[in-house]
Amino acid sequence: MENISAADARKQLAELLSRAAYGKERFVLTRHGKEMVAIVPVEDLDLLERLKKFASRKEVEAALREIEDEGTASWDSIKKSLGL
């Protein structure tokens, strides 16, 4: 993954897009040395979205298992613990 300043990226945008789309390269655009955004192949973005859905599903499954194992708390006990 290559870091490129936003100013340089502006000058070479068409080339960066082609390199990402066809060469499967990844670029991180920086401003004043700080990483701001990335240009990645769309396949990388698709994979990221699938991974987010998978992780979310695993979190839901874990929460359901916890409810099965430990039960749930009443709304009154939750309000009391929060001082409401």
XYZ file of C-alpha atoms in Angstrom:
84
model
C 0.000 0.000 0.000
C 1.426 3.315 -1.060
C 0.900 6.649 0.701
C 0.262 9.606 -1.607
C -0.403 13.210 -0.679
C -3.810 14.571 -1.637
C -2.111 17.168 -3.824
C -0.199 14.491 -5.749
C -3.310 12.317 -5.978
C -5.214 15.190 -7.564
C -2.563 15.409 -10.270
C -2.542 11.645 -10.932
C -6.128 10.651 -10.171
C -6.821 8.903 -13.486
C -3.630 6.861 -13.162
C -4.320 5.922 -9.528
C -7.839 4.803 -10.393
C -6.562 2.624 -13.239
C -3.826 1.120 -11.089
C -6.351 0.295 -8.375
C -8.997 -1.053 -10.768
C -6.783 -3.061 -13.095
C -3.556 -3.564 -11.155
C -5.309 -4.245 -7.823
C -3.043 -1.714 -6.099
C -4.058 0.140 -2.939
C -3.308 3.748 -2.069
C -3.705 5.804 1.099
C -4.190 9.510 0.513
C -2.671 11.806 3.104
C -3.071 15.445 3.997
C -0.297 17.083 6.024
C 1.082 13.588 6.685
C -2.179 12.323 8.154
C -3.934 9.367 6.505
C -7.341 10.471 5.237
C -8.856 7.992 2.756
C -7.937 5.001 0.648
C -8.324 4.093 -2.980
C -8.792 0.347 -3.220
C -10.066 -2.098 -5.831
C -13.822 -2.609 -5.618
C -13.192 -6.280 -4.794
C -11.489 -5.163 -1.557
C -14.514 -3.064 -0.673
C -16.877 -5.973 -1.389
C -14.788 -8.229 0.860
C -14.821 -5.632 3.637
C -18.613 -5.371 3.452
C -18.980 -9.167 3.587
C -16.632 -9.332 6.587
C -18.619 -6.632 8.400
C -21.835 -8.605 7.878
C -20.131 -11.794 9.071
C -18.748 -10.090 12.192
C -22.126 -8.558 12.948
C -23.821 -11.941 12.605
C -21.263 -13.481 14.982
C -21.931 -10.717 17.547
C -25.670 -11.378 17.370
C -25.119 -15.111 17.755
C -22.883 -14.491 20.792
C -25.479 -12.202 22.365
C -28.213 -14.805 21.851
C -26.007 -17.487 23.428
C -25.390 -15.188 26.399
C -29.142 -14.688 26.837
C -29.678 -18.441 26.715
C -26.869 -19.104 29.210
C -27.418 -16.246 31.649
C -30.994 -15.166 31.058
C -32.102 -11.580 30.889
C -32.555 -8.802 33.421
C -35.866 -7.103 34.066
C -36.383 -3.556 32.882
C -36.877 -2.465 36.504
C -33.501 -3.887 37.559
C -31.789 -2.205 34.600
C -33.354 1.170 35.443
C -32.323 0.744 39.073
C -28.720 -0.096 38.144
C -28.632 3.033 35.949
C -30.105 5.184 38.694
C -33.283 5.976 36.771
